[in-house]
Short mmCIF file of C-alpha atoms in Angstrom, two decimals:
data_model
loop_
_atom_site.label_atom_id
_atom_site.label_comp_id
_atom_site.label_asym_id
_atom_site.label_seq_id
_atom_site.Cartn_x
_atom_site.Cartn_y
_atom_site.Cartn_z
CA GLN A 256 12.99 -29.94 43.62
CA VAL A 257 14.30 -29.15 47.06
CA GLN A 258 17.74 -30.47 48.00
CA LEU A 259 19.50 -30.42 51.35
CA GLN A 260 23.28 -30.20 51.56
CA GLN A 261 24.99 -30.54 54.91
CA TRP A 262 28.51 -30.12 56.23
CA GLY A 263 30.53 -29.92 59.42
CA ALA A 264 33.46 -31.35 61.35
CA GLY A 265 33.69 -35.12 61.17
CA LEU A 266 36.10 -35.85 64.03
CA LEU A 267 35.73 -34.51 67.55
CA LYS A 268 37.33 -35.16 70.92
CA PRO A 269 35.24 -35.90 74.01
CA SER A 270 33.78 -32.75 75.64
CA GLU A 271 33.94 -30.74 72.40
CA THR A 272 30.92 -29.25 70.65
CA LEU A 273 29.52 -30.82 67.49
CA SER A 274 28.56 -28.26 64.85
CA LEU A 275 26.74 -29.03 61.58
CA THR A 276 24.98 -26.85 59.02
CA CYS A 277 22.37 -27.75 56.40
CA ALA A 278 21.58 -25.59 53.38
CA VAL A 279 18.27 -25.77 51.54
CA TYR A 280 18.28 -25.35 47.77
CA GLY A 281 15.48 -25.18 45.24
CA GLY A 282 12.47 -24.69 47.46
CA SER A 283 10.73 -22.55 50.01
CA PHE A 284 12.31 -22.26 53.44
CA SER A 285 9.26 -20.96 55.27
CA GLY A 286 6.23 -23.10 55.96
CA TYR A 287 8.24 -26.14 57.04
CA TYR A 288 10.03 -27.49 60.05
CA TRP A 289 13.71 -28.39 59.63
CA SER A 290 14.98 -31.38 61.58
CA TRP A 291 18.17 -33.08 62.64
CA ILE A 292 18.19 -36.88 62.98
CA ARG A 293 21.10 -39.16 63.83
CA GLN A 294 21.98 -42.83 63.38
CA PRO A 295 24.78 -44.52 65.36
CA PRO A 296 26.75 -47.05 63.32
CA GLY A 297 24.67 -50.18 62.81
CA LYS A 298 21.77 -48.80 64.83
CA GLY A 299 18.44 -47.09 64.35
CA LEU A 300 17.34 -43.51 63.81
CA GLU A 301 16.99 -40.96 66.60
CA TRP A 302 15.21 -37.63 66.20
CA ILE A 303 17.22 -34.76 67.68
CA GLY A 304 15.04 -31.72 67.15
CA GLU A 305 13.50 -29.25 64.72
CA ILE A 306 13.16 -25.55 63.98
CA ASN A 307 10.96 -23.45 61.73
CA HIS A 308 11.81 -20.28 59.82
CA SER A 309 10.79 -18.06 62.71
CA GLY A 310 13.01 -19.92 65.18
CA SER A 311 10.40 -22.00 67.00
CA THR A 312 12.05 -25.21 68.20
CA ASN A 313 11.19 -28.67 69.52
CA TYR A 314 13.84 -30.95 70.99
CA ASN A 315 14.18 -34.59 71.97
CA PRO A 316 13.92 -34.52 75.79
CA SER A 317 16.88 -36.90 76.13
CA LEU A 318 19.18 -34.46 74.32
CA LYS A 319 17.56 -31.12 75.10
CA SER A 320 20.12 -30.00 77.67
CA ARG A 321 22.96 -30.25 75.13
CA VAL A 322 21.27 -29.30 71.85
CA THR A 323 20.81 -25.97 70.12
CA ILE A 324 19.23 -25.71 66.68
CA SER A 325 19.32 -22.32 64.98
CA VAL A 326 18.22 -20.88 61.65
CA ASP A 327 19.60 -18.31 59.21
CA THR A 328 16.75 -17.40 56.90
CA SER A 329 18.93 -15.02 54.86
CA LYS A 330 20.93 -18.05 53.69
CA ASN A 331 18.19 -20.71 53.85
CA GLN A 332 20.31 -22.61 56.33
CA PHE A 333 19.83 -24.22 59.71
CA SER A 334 22.42 -25.52 62.14
CA LEU A 335 22.93 -28.03 64.93
CA LYS A 336 25.15 -27.66 67.95
CA LEU A 337 25.56 -30.54 70.41
CA SER A 338 27.75 -29.80 73.41
CA SER A 339 29.90 -32.00 75.62
CA VAL A 340 30.02 -34.87 73.15
CA THR A 341 31.07 -38.39 74.12
CA ALA A 342 31.69 -41.57 72.16
CA ALA A 343 27.95 -42.26 72.42
CA ASP A 344 27.35 -39.31 70.10
CA THR A 345 29.26 -40.98 67.28
CA ALA A 346 26.74 -41.28 64.46
CA VAL A 347 25.73 -40.28 60.97
CA TYR A 348 23.81 -37.04 61.34
CA TYR A 349 21.09 -36.19 58.84
CA CYS A 350 19.21 -32.98 58.21
CA ALA A 351 15.68 -33.28 56.85
CA ARG A 352 12.68 -31.19 55.94
CA GLY A 353 9.73 -31.71 58.23
CA ARG A 354 6.38 -31.59 56.47
CA GLY A 355 2.78 -31.65 57.56
CA VAL A 356 2.67 -28.92 60.17
CA VAL A 357 0.63 -29.88 63.24
CA VAL A 358 -1.59 -27.02 64.36
CA PRO A 359 -1.62 -25.61 66.98
CA ALA A 360 1.21 -27.74 68.33
CA ALA A 361 3.71 -26.16 65.91
CA SER A 362 5.55 -29.27 64.83
CA SER A 363 5.86 -31.49 61.79
CA ARG A 364 4.57 -34.96 60.97
CA TRP A 365 7.02 -36.52 58.51
CA PHE A 366 10.46 -36.01 56.96
CA ASP A 367 11.08 -35.50 53.26
CA PRO A 368 13.63 -35.09 51.79
CA TRP A 369 16.79 -35.89 53.75
CA GLY A 370 20.32 -34.61 53.42
CA GLN A 371 23.16 -36.90 52.43
CA GLY A 372 24.33 -37.48 56.00
CA THR A 373 27.55 -36.59 57.80
CA LEU A 374 29.52 -39.10 59.84
CA VAL A 375 30.67 -37.57 63.11
CA THR A 376 33.15 -39.57 65.15
CA VAL A 377 33.99 -38.76 68.75
CA SER A 378 37.32 -40.18 69.82
CA SER A 379 40.23 -39.15 71.98
CA GLN B 652 10.30 -41.11 75.08
CA SER B 653 10.77 -44.79 74.21
CA ALA B 654 11.44 -46.04 70.71
CA LEU B 655 8.57 -47.64 68.86
CA THR B 656 8.77 -51.43 68.66
CA GLN B 657 9.45 -53.10 65.32
CA PRO B 658 10.51 -56.68 64.54
CA ALA B 659 14.24 -56.88 63.96
CA SER B 660 13.85 -58.74 60.71
CA VAL B 661 11.30 -60.05 58.24
CA SER B 662 11.75 -61.98 55.01
CA GLY B 663 9.79 -63.03 51.97
CA SER B 664 10.20 -64.44 48.51
CA PRO B 665 9.82 -62.41 45.33
CA GLY B 666 6.17 -61.85 44.53
CA GLN B 667 5.00 -62.46 48.07
CA SER B 668 3.62 -59.90 50.53
CA ILE B 669 5.10 -58.99 53.89
CA THR B 670 3.94 -56.82 56.76
CA ILE B 671 6.09 -54.90 59.24
CA SER B 672 4.50 -53.86 62.51
CA CYS B 673 5.26 -50.75 64.59
CA THR B 674 3.90 -50.65 68.13
CA GLY B 675 3.76 -47.58 70.31
CA THR B 676 1.44 -46.12 72.91
CA SER B 677 -1.62 -43.92 73.13
CA SER B 678 0.77 -40.95 73.37
CA ASP B 679 2.17 -41.52 69.91
CA VAL B 680 0.98 -44.13 67.40
CA GLY B 681 -2.40 -44.65 69.02
CA GLY B 682 -3.12 -41.01 69.64
CA TYR B 683 -2.58 -39.56 66.19
CA ASN B 684 -2.81 -40.57 62.54
CA TYR B 685 0.70 -39.24 62.07
CA VAL B 686 2.76 -42.36 61.43
CA SER B 687 5.33 -42.36 58.63
CA TRP B 688 7.56 -45.06 57.15
CA TYR B 689 11.06 -44.81 55.68
CA GLN B 690 13.14 -47.12 53.50
CA GLN B 691 16.92 -47.09 53.91
CA HIS B 692 19.36 -48.91 51.69
CA PRO B 693 22.91 -49.49 53.00
CA GLY B 694 24.97 -46.31 53.06
CA LYS B 695 22.05 -44.18 51.88
CA ALA B 696 19.79 -41.64 53.49
CA PRO B 697 16.28 -42.77 54.43
CA LYS B 698 13.49 -42.26 51.89
CA LEU B 699 9.87 -41.46 52.76
CA MET B 700 7.50 -44.26 51.71
CA ILE B 701 4.29 -43.58 53.67
CA TYR B 702 3.03 -40.60 55.67
CA ASP B 703 -0.05 -39.95 57.81
CA VAL B 704 -0.49 -43.73 58.30
CA SER B 705 -1.54 -44.62 54.76
CA LYS B 706 -0.72 -41.86 52.29
CA ARG B 707 1.83 -42.51 49.56
CA PRO B 708 4.09 -39.72 48.26
CA SER B 709 4.25 -39.16 44.54
CA GLY B 710 6.67 -41.61 42.95
CA VAL B 711 6.36 -44.36 45.55
CA SER B 712 5.09 -47.66 44.19
CA ASN B 713 1.50 -48.62 45.06
CA ARG B 714 2.95 -51.94 46.25
CA PHE B 715 3.62 -50.08 49.51
CA SER B 716 0.67 -49.48 51.81
CA GLY B 717 0.14 -48.49 55.42
CA SER B 718 -2.52 -48.98 58.06
CA LYS B 719 -3.10 -48.61 61.78
CA SER B 720 -5.11 -50.31 64.49
CA GLY B 721 -4.96 -49.01 68.02
CA ASN B 722 -1.36 -48.52 69.09
CA THR B 723 0.08 -50.54 66.20
CA ALA B 724 0.81 -49.32 62.69
CA SER B 725 1.75 -51.59 59.81
CA LEU B 726 3.58 -51.33 56.52
CA THR B 727 2.68 -53.89 53.87
CA ILE B 728 4.76 -54.52 50.77
CA SER B 729 3.06 -56.60 48.11
CA GLY B 730 4.67 -58.24 45.09
CA LEU B 731 8.08 -58.26 46.76
CA GLN B 732 10.98 -57.34 44.52
CA ALA B 733 14.71 -57.69 45.06
CA GLU B 734 15.06 -53.91 45.22
CA ASP B 735 12.77 -53.81 48.28
CA GLU B 736 15.51 -55.41 50.38
CA ALA B 737 16.42 -52.64 52.84
CA ASP B 738 15.90 -51.43 56.38
CA TYR B 739 12.51 -49.94 57.21
CA TYR B 740 11.76 -47.47 59.99
CA CYS B 741 8.47 -46.19 61.34
CA SER B 742 8.11 -42.80 62.99
CA SER B 743 5.31 -41.14 64.91
CA TYR B 744 4.42 -37.70 66.13
CA THR B 745 4.01 -37.66 69.91
CA SER B 746 1.90 -35.79 72.45
CA SER B 747 4.99 -33.81 73.46
CA SER B 748 5.29 -32.33 69.93
CA THR B 749 8.32 -34.50 69.32
CA LYS B 750 8.95 -37.42 66.93
CA VAL B 751 9.98 -40.95 67.80
CA PHE B 752 11.34 -43.68 65.53
CA GLY B 753 11.07 -47.43 65.66
CA GLY B 754 14.17 -49.55 66.06
CA GLY B 755 14.11 -50.57 62.41
CA THR B 756 13.34 -53.79 60.53
CA LYS B 757 15.68 -55.49 58.10
CA LEU B 758 13.76 -56.89 55.12
CA THR B 759 15.41 -59.78 53.31
CA VAL B 760 14.10 -60.85 49.92
CA LEU B 761 14.89 -64.53 49.66
#
């Protein structure tokens, strides 16, 4: 059964770059899209973006200018970088496997499973 | 892209049925049968409950069902149980090859 384990810095100062990595264990890495999703404290979920094993990406238009998602297929890992963070980027960040590939759009339809979540706080 | 619209809260007594709505546009919910639903207990990661509008993953109780009409999708939980008390989120694929979530609905089992 596939499991996702994520890690990264939990406390950042404004203007720094958020960096998180998610490792995939126990399942195939190819054939899926791998997503990042965040949830500000007490608020709802926001999709950040996704990547597949060959590096094809889709991003949330509202975050696209600051987001980079990359993949390391040799380690079955994918990563998130979010630049120029502010307090508004404080959230629990989740990685998730995207399933149900949409053809030919090259995207996914649902998320399962999810990582355990990482709280990232932006504060001076 | 705007968040899908869900009621902030719903409630029901044990044994009853409740329905949570999720309203979008023709560019997301109405345009594709690609709506999914997630259950989130406090401090936990979301869990997939329904995908592709009405399909249930293995292991999810058949008390959970999904449907769609026009730009509105719905999640129905029948035979409410105390353990169903959680936040529920809908999500849809969009015409821009992105995903959008609803604002979330807090379910209280009275």
